[in-house]
Tab-separated table of C-alpha atoms and ligand atoms in Angstrom:
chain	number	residue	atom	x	y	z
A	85	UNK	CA	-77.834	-0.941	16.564
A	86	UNK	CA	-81.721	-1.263	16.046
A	87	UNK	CA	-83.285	-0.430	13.284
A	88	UNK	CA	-84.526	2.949	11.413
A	89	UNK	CA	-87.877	3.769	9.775
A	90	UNK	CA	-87.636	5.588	6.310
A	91	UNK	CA	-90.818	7.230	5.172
A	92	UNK	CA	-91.265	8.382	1.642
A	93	UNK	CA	-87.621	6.627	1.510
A	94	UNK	CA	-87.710	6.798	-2.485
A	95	UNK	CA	-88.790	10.370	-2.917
A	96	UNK	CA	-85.940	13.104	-4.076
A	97	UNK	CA	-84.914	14.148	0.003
A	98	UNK	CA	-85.493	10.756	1.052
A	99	UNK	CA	-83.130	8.461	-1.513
A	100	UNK	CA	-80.790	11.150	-0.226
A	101	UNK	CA	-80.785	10.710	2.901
A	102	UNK	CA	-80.777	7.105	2.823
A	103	UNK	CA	-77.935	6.832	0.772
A	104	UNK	CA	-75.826	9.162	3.244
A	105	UNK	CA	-77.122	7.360	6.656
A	106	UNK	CA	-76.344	3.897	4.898
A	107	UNK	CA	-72.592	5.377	4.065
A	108	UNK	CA	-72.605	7.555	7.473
A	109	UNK	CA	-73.455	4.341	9.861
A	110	UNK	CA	-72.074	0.925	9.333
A	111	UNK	CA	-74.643	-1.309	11.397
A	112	UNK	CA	-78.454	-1.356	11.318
A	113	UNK	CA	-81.175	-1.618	8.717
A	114	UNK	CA	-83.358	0.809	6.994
A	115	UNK	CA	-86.686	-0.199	6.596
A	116	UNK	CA	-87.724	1.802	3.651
A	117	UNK	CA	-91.616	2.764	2.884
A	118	UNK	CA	-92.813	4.561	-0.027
A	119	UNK	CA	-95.847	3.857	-1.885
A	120	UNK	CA	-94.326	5.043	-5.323
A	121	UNK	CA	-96.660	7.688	-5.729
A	122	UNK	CA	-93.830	10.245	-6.383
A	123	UNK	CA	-90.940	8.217	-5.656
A	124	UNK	CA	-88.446	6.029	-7.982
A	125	UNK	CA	-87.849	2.401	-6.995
A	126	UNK	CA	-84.676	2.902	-8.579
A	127	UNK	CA	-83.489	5.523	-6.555
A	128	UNK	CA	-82.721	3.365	-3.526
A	129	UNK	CA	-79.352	1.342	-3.893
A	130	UNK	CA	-79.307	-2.503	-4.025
A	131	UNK	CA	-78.107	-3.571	-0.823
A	132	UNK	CA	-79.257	-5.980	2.091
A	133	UNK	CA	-79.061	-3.106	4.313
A	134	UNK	CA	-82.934	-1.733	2.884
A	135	UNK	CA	-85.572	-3.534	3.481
A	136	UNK	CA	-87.909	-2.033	0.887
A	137	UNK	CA	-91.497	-1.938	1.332
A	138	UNK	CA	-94.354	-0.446	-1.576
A	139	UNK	CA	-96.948	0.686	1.056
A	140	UNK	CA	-98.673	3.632	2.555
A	141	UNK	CA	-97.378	4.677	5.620
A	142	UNK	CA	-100.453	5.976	6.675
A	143	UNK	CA	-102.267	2.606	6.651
A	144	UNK	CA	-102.232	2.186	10.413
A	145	UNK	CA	-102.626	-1.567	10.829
A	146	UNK	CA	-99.586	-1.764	7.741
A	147	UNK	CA	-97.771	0.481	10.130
A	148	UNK	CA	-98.351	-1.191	13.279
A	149	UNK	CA	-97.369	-3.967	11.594
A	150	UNK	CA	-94.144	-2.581	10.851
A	151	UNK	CA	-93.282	-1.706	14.332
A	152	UNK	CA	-94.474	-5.376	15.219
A	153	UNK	CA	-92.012	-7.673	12.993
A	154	UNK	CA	-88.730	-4.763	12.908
A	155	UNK	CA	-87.046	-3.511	15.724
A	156	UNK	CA	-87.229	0.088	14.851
A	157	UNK	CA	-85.905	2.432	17.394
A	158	UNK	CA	-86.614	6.252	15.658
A	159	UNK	CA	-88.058	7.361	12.710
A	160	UNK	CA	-87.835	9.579	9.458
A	161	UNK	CA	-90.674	10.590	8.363
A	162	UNK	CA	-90.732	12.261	4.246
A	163	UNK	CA	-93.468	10.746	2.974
A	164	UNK	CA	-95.947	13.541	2.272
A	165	UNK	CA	-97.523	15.704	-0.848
A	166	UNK	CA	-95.410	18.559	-1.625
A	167	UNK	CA	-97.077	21.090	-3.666
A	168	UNK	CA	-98.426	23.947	-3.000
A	169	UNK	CA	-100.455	24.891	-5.811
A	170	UNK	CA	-102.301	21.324	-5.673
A	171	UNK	CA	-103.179	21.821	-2.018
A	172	UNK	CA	-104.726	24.567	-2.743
A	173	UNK	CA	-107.219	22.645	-5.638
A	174	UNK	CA	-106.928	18.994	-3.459
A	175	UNK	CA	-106.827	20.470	0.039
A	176	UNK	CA	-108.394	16.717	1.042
A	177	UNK	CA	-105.336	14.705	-0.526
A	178	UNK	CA	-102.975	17.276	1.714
A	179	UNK	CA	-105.450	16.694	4.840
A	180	UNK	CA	-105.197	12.824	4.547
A	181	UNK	CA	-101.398	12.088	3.197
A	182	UNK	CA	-99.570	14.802	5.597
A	183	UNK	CA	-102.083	14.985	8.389
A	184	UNK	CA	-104.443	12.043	8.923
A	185	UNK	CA	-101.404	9.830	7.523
A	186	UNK	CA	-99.136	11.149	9.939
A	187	UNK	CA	-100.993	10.717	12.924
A	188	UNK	CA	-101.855	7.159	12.026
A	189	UNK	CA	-97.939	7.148	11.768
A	190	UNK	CA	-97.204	8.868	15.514
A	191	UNK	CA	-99.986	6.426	16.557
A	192	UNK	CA	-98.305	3.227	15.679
A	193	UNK	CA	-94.959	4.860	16.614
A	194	UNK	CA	-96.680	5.305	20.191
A	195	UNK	CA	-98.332	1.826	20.529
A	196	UNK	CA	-94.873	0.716	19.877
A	197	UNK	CA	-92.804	2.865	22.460
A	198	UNK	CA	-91.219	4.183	19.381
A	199	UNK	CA	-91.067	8.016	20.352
A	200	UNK	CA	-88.054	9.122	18.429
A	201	UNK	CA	-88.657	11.109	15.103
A	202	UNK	CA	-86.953	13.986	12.855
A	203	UNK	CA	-89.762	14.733	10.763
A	204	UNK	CA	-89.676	16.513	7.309
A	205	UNK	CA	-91.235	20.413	7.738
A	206	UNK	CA	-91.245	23.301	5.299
A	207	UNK	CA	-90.362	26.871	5.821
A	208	UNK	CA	-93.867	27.155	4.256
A	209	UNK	CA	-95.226	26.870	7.641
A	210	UNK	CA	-94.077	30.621	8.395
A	211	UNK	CA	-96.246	31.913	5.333
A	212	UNK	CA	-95.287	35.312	4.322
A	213	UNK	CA	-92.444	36.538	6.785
A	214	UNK	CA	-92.263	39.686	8.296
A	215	UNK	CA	-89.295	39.762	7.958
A	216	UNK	CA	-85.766	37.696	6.952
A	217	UNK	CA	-83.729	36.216	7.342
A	218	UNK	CA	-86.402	33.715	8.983
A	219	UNK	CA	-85.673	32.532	12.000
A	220	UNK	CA	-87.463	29.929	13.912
A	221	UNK	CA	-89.079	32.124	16.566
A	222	UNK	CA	-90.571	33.807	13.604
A	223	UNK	CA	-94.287	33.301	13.663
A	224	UNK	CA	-96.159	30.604	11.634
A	225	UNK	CA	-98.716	31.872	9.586
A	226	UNK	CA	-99.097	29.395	6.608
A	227	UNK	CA	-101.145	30.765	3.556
A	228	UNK	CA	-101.307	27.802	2.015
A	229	UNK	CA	-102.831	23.867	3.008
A	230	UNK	CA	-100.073	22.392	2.032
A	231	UNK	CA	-98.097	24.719	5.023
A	232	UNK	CA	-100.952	24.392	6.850
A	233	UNK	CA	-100.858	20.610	7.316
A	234	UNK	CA	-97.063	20.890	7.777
A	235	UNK	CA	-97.595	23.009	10.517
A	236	UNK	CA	-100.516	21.352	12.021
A	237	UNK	CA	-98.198	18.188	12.092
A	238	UNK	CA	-95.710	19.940	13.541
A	239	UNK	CA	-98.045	20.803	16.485
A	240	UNK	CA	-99.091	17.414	16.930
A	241	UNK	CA	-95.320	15.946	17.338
A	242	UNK	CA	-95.068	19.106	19.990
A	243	UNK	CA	-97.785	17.723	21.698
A	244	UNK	CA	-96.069	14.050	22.143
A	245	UNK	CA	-92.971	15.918	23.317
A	246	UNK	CA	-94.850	16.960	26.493
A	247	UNK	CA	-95.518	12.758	26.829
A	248	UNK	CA	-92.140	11.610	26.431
A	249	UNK	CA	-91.426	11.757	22.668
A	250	UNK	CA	-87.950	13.786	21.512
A	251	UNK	CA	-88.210	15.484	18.054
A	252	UNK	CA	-86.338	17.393	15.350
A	253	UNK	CA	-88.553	18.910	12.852
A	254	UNK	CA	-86.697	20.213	10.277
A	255	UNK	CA	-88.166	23.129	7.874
A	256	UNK	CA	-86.701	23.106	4.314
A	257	UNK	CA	-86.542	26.030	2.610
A	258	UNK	CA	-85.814	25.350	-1.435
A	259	UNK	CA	-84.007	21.844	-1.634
A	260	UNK	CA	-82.508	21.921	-4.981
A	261	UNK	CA	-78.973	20.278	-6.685
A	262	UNK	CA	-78.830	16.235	-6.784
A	263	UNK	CA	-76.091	13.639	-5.400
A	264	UNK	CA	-72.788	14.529	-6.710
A	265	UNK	CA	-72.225	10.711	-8.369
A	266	UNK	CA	-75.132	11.649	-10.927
A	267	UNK	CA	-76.803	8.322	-9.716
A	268	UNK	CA	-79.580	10.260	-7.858
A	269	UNK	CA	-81.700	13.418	-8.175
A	270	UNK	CA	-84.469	15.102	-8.979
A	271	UNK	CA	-87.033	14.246	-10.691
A	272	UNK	CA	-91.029	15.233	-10.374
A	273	UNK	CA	-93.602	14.973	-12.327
A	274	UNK	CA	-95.220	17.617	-13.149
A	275	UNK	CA	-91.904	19.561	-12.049
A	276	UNK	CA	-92.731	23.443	-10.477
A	277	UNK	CA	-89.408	23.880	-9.428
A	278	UNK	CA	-87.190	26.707	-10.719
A	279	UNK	CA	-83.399	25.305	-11.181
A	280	UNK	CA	-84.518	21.727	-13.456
A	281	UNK	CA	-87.103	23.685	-15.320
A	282	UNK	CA	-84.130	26.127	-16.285
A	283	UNK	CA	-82.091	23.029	-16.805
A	284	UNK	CA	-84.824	21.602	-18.940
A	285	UNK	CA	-84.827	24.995	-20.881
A	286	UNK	CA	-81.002	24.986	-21.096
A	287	UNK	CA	-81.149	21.273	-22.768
A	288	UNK	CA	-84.288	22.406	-25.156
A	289	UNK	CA	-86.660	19.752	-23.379
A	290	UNK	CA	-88.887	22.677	-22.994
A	291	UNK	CA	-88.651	26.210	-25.078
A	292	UNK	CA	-89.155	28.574	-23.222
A	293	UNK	CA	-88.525	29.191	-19.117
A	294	UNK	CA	-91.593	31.129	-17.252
A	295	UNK	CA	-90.182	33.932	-14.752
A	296	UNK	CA	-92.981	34.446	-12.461
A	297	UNK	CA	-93.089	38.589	-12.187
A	298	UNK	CA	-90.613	41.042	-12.515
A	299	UNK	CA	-91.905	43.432	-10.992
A	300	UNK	CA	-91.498	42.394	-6.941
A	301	UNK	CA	-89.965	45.006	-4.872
A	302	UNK	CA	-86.689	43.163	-4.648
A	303	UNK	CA	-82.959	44.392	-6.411
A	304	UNK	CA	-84.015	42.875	-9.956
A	305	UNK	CA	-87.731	42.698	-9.384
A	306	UNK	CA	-87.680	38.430	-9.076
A	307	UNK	CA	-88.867	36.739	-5.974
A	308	UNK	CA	-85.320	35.921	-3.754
A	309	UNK	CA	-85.583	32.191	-2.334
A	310	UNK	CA	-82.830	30.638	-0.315
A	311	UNK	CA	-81.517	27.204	-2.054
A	312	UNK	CA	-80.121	24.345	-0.102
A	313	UNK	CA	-78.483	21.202	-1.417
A	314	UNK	CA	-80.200	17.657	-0.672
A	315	UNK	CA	-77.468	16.539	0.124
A	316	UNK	CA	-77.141	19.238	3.091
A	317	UNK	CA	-80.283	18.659	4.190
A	318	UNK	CA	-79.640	14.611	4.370
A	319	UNK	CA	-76.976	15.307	6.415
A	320	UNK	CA	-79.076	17.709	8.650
A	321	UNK	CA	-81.143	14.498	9.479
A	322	UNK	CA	-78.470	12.496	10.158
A	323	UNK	CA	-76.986	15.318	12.509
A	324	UNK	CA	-80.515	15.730	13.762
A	325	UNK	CA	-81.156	11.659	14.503
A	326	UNK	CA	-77.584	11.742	16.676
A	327	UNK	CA	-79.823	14.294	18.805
A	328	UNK	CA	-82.772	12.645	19.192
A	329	UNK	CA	-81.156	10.167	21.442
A	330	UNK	CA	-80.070	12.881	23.953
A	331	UNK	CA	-83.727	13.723	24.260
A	332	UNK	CA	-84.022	16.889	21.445
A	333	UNK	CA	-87.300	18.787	21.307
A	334	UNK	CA	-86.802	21.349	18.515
A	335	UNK	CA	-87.451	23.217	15.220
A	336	UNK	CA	-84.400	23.708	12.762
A	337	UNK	CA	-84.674	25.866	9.717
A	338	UNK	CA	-82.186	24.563	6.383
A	339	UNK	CA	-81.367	27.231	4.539
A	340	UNK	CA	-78.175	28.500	3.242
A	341	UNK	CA	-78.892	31.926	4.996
A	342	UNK	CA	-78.687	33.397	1.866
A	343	UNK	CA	-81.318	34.807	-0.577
A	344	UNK	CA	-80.905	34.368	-4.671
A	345	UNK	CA	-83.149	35.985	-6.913
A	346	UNK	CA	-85.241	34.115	-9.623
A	347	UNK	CA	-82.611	35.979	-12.155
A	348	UNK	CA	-79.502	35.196	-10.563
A	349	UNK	CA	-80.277	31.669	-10.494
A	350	UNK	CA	-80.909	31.574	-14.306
A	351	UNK	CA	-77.799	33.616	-14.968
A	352	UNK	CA	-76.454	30.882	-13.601
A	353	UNK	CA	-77.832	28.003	-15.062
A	354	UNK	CA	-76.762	29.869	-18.335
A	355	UNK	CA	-73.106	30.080	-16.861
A	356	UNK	CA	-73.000	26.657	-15.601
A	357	UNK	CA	-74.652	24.845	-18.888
A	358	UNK	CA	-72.916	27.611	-20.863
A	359	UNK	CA	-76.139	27.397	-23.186
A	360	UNK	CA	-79.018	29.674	-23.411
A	361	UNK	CA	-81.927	29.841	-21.579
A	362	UNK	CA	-84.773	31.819	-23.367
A	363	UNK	CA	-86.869	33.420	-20.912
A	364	UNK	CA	-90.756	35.019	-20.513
A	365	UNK	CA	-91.607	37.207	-18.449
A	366	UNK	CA	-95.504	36.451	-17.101
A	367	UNK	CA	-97.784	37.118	-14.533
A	368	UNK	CA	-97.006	36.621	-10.192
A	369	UNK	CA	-97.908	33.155	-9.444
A	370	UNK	CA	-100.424	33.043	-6.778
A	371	UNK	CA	-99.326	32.597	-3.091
A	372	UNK	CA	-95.725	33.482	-3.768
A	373	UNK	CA	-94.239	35.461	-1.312
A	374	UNK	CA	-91.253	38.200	-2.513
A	375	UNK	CA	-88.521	36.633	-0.325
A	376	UNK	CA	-88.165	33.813	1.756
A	377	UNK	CA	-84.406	32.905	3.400
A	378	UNK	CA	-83.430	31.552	6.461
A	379	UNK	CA	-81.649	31.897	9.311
A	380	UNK	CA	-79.814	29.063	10.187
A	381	UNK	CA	-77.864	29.632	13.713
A	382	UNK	CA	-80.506	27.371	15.415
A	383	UNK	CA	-78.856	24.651	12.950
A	384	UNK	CA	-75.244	25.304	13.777
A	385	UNK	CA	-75.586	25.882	17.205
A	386	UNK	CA	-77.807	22.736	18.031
A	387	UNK	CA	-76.880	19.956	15.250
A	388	UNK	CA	-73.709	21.583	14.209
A	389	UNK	CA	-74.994	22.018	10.641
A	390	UNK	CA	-73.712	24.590	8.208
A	391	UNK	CA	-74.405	23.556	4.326
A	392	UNK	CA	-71.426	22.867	2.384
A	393	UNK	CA	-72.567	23.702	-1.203
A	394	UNK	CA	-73.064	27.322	-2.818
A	395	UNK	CA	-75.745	28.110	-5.156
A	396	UNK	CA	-73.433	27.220	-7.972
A	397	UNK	CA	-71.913	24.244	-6.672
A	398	UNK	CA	-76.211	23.144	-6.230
A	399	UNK	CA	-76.888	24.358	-10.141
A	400	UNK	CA	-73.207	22.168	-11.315
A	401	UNK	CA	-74.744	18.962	-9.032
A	402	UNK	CA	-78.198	19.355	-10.773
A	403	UNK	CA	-76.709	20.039	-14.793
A	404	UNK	CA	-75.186	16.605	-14.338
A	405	UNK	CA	-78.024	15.262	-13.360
A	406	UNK	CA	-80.351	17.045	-15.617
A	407	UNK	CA	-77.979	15.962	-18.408
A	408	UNK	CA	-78.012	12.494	-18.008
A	409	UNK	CA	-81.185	11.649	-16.318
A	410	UNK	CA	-81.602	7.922	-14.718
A	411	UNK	CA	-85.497	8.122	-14.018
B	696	UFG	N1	-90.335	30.330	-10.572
B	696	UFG	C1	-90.367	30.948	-11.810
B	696	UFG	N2	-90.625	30.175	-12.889
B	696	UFG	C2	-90.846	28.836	-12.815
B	696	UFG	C3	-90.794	28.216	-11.548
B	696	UFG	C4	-90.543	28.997	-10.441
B	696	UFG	O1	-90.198	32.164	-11.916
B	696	UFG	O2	-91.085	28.201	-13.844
B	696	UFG	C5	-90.036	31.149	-9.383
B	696	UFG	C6	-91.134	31.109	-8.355
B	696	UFG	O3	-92.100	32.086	-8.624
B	696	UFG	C7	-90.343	31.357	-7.075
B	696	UFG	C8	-88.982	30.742	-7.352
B	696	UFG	O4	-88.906	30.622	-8.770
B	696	UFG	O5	-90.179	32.734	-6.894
B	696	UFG	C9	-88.820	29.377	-6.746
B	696	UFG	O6	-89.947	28.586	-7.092
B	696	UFG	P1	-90.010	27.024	-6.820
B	696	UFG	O7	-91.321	26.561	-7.369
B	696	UFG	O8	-88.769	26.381	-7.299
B	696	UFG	O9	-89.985	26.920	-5.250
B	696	UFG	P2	-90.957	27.611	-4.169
B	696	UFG	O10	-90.129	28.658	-3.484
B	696	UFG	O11	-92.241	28.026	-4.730
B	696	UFG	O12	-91.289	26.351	-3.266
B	696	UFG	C10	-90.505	26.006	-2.195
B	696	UFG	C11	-90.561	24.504	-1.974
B	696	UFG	C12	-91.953	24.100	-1.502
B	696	UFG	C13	-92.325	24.938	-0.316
B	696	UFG	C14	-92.280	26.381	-0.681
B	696	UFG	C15	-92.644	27.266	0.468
B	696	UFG	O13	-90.228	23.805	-3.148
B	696	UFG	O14	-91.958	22.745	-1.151
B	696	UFG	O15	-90.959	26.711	-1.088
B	696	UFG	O16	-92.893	28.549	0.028
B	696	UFG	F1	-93.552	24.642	0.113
């Protein structure tokens, strides 16, 4: 077996997913890039297996020669910037990390006669839905850049597929929870995301926990999201890089299919920590749309994917985490 590219290898999805594909397939190597901007050295296991590399992936003469010295048959790609309220005040770090960066990426891939990738998209490509659950005929309308430059990537590995290239492009809706062995997880910086920062809260690293309006037209008046473990969506990829040798062109939502409200998630991080979790109520944040959840038959049907943890099962994988942090 040849060898697999791992972008953005020590970020939270990708130290995921190379732990599973290392455990999942006995032969080959993964050359691992990640420039450390976000990632955690530390989060990628010890092994002769990774070849581990500090760089930018979207350095084209780094990658091209990446694809020179390894024999790298497909690709993952992760690396990218990830939040949405800094795209909207850097739109130019968004443009050149998860656009300009990726092309430089499909270039060397090209030059190579590499043409095999499952790449990392968002569900924030759809913008707000019209409707859910979201499935992938749904229309994309991002409203923000950081969606925006998902999507235009998207449309440029669509455009290789009519030269020869296969693809899965996989949009995420909210990857939450951490590796069951507490050796891995989550951990940004600044950290936006709902379940840690209620963690956080839980643990008293932080007093109080924002909720961002209660007043959406939804059962308890909280925005409903649709939370997926890493975990599942690692082994989405690996389902999805089995495909790519059969030739796949395709879009996958990962979603549980079902929708959680901002409250029912901290009910149960309360339930799950059994501690407290003192809450505010403040304003909407900007650009949040009232639900977002997917549908996820594409996923079964074509990668035979169906996620194997529940919402609480994703909050118990995350308190262990949260409560013994390793980075
Ligand atoms: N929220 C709070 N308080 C907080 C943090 C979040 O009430 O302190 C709410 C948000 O308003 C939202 C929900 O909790 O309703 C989830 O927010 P997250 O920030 O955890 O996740 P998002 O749904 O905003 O973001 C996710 C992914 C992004 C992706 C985006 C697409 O993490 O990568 O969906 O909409 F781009």
């Amino acid at each position: 077996m040849s060898n697999i590219l791992v972008t953005g290898a020590a970020g939270y999805i990708g130290s995921h997913f190379v732990r599973r594909f290392l455990n999942a397939k006995s032969a080959g190597q993964v050359i691992a890039v990640d420039n450390l901007s976000v990632g955690h050295r530390e989060s990628l296991p010890d092994t002769e297996r990774i070849h581990f590399f500090e760089n930018d992936i979207g350095d084209l003469e780094f990658a091209r020669s990446l694809f020179r010295k390894h024999d790298i048959s497909a690709v993952v790609h992760f690396a990218a910037s990830a939040y949405v309220g800094e795209s909207q005040e850097q739109p130019f770090k968004y443009f050149d990390n998860n656009v300009i960066g990726a092309i430089n990426l499909f270039k060397a891939m090209d030059e190579a006669g590499v043409k095999k990738i499952v790449f990392s998209s968002s569900c924030a490509t759809y913008g707000n839905p019209n409707y859910c659950p979201i499935d992938e005929d749904h229309p994309q309308k991002p409203v923000s850049v950081y969606g925006n430059t998902k999507y235009i990537a998207e449309k440029a590995i669509q455009a290789l597929a009519t030269t020869g290239w296969s693809y899965v492009s996989l949009r995420y809706f909210n990857a939450s929870g951490c590796d069951d062995s507490g050796e891995i997880g989550e951990s940004h910086d600044p950290e936006t995301h709902l379940i840690p920062l209620a963690l956080q809260t839980a643990l008293k690293k932080r007093e109080v926990l924002s909720i961002f309006g209660d007043d959406y037209e939804t059962e308890d008046g909280t925005c409903v999201r649709d939370y997926v473990h890493v975990n599942d969506i690692a082994d989405a990829h690996l389902l999805a890089f089995d495909k790519l040798e059969s030739g796949a062109k395709t879009e996958i939502n990962l979603g549980s299919s079902v929708g959680a409200s901002v409250k029912q998630v901290i009910d149960l991080c309360k339930e799950v920590s059994g501690r407290d979790i003192p809450v505010k109520v403040c304003p909407r944040r900007a650009g949040d749309a009232v639900a977002l959840f997917a549908d996820h038959k594409r996923a079964t049907e074509v990668i035979g994917w169906t996620p194997k943890y529940d919402l609480r099962s994703i909050i118990e994988t995350a308190w262990n985490w949260e409560s013994n942090r390793k980075y």
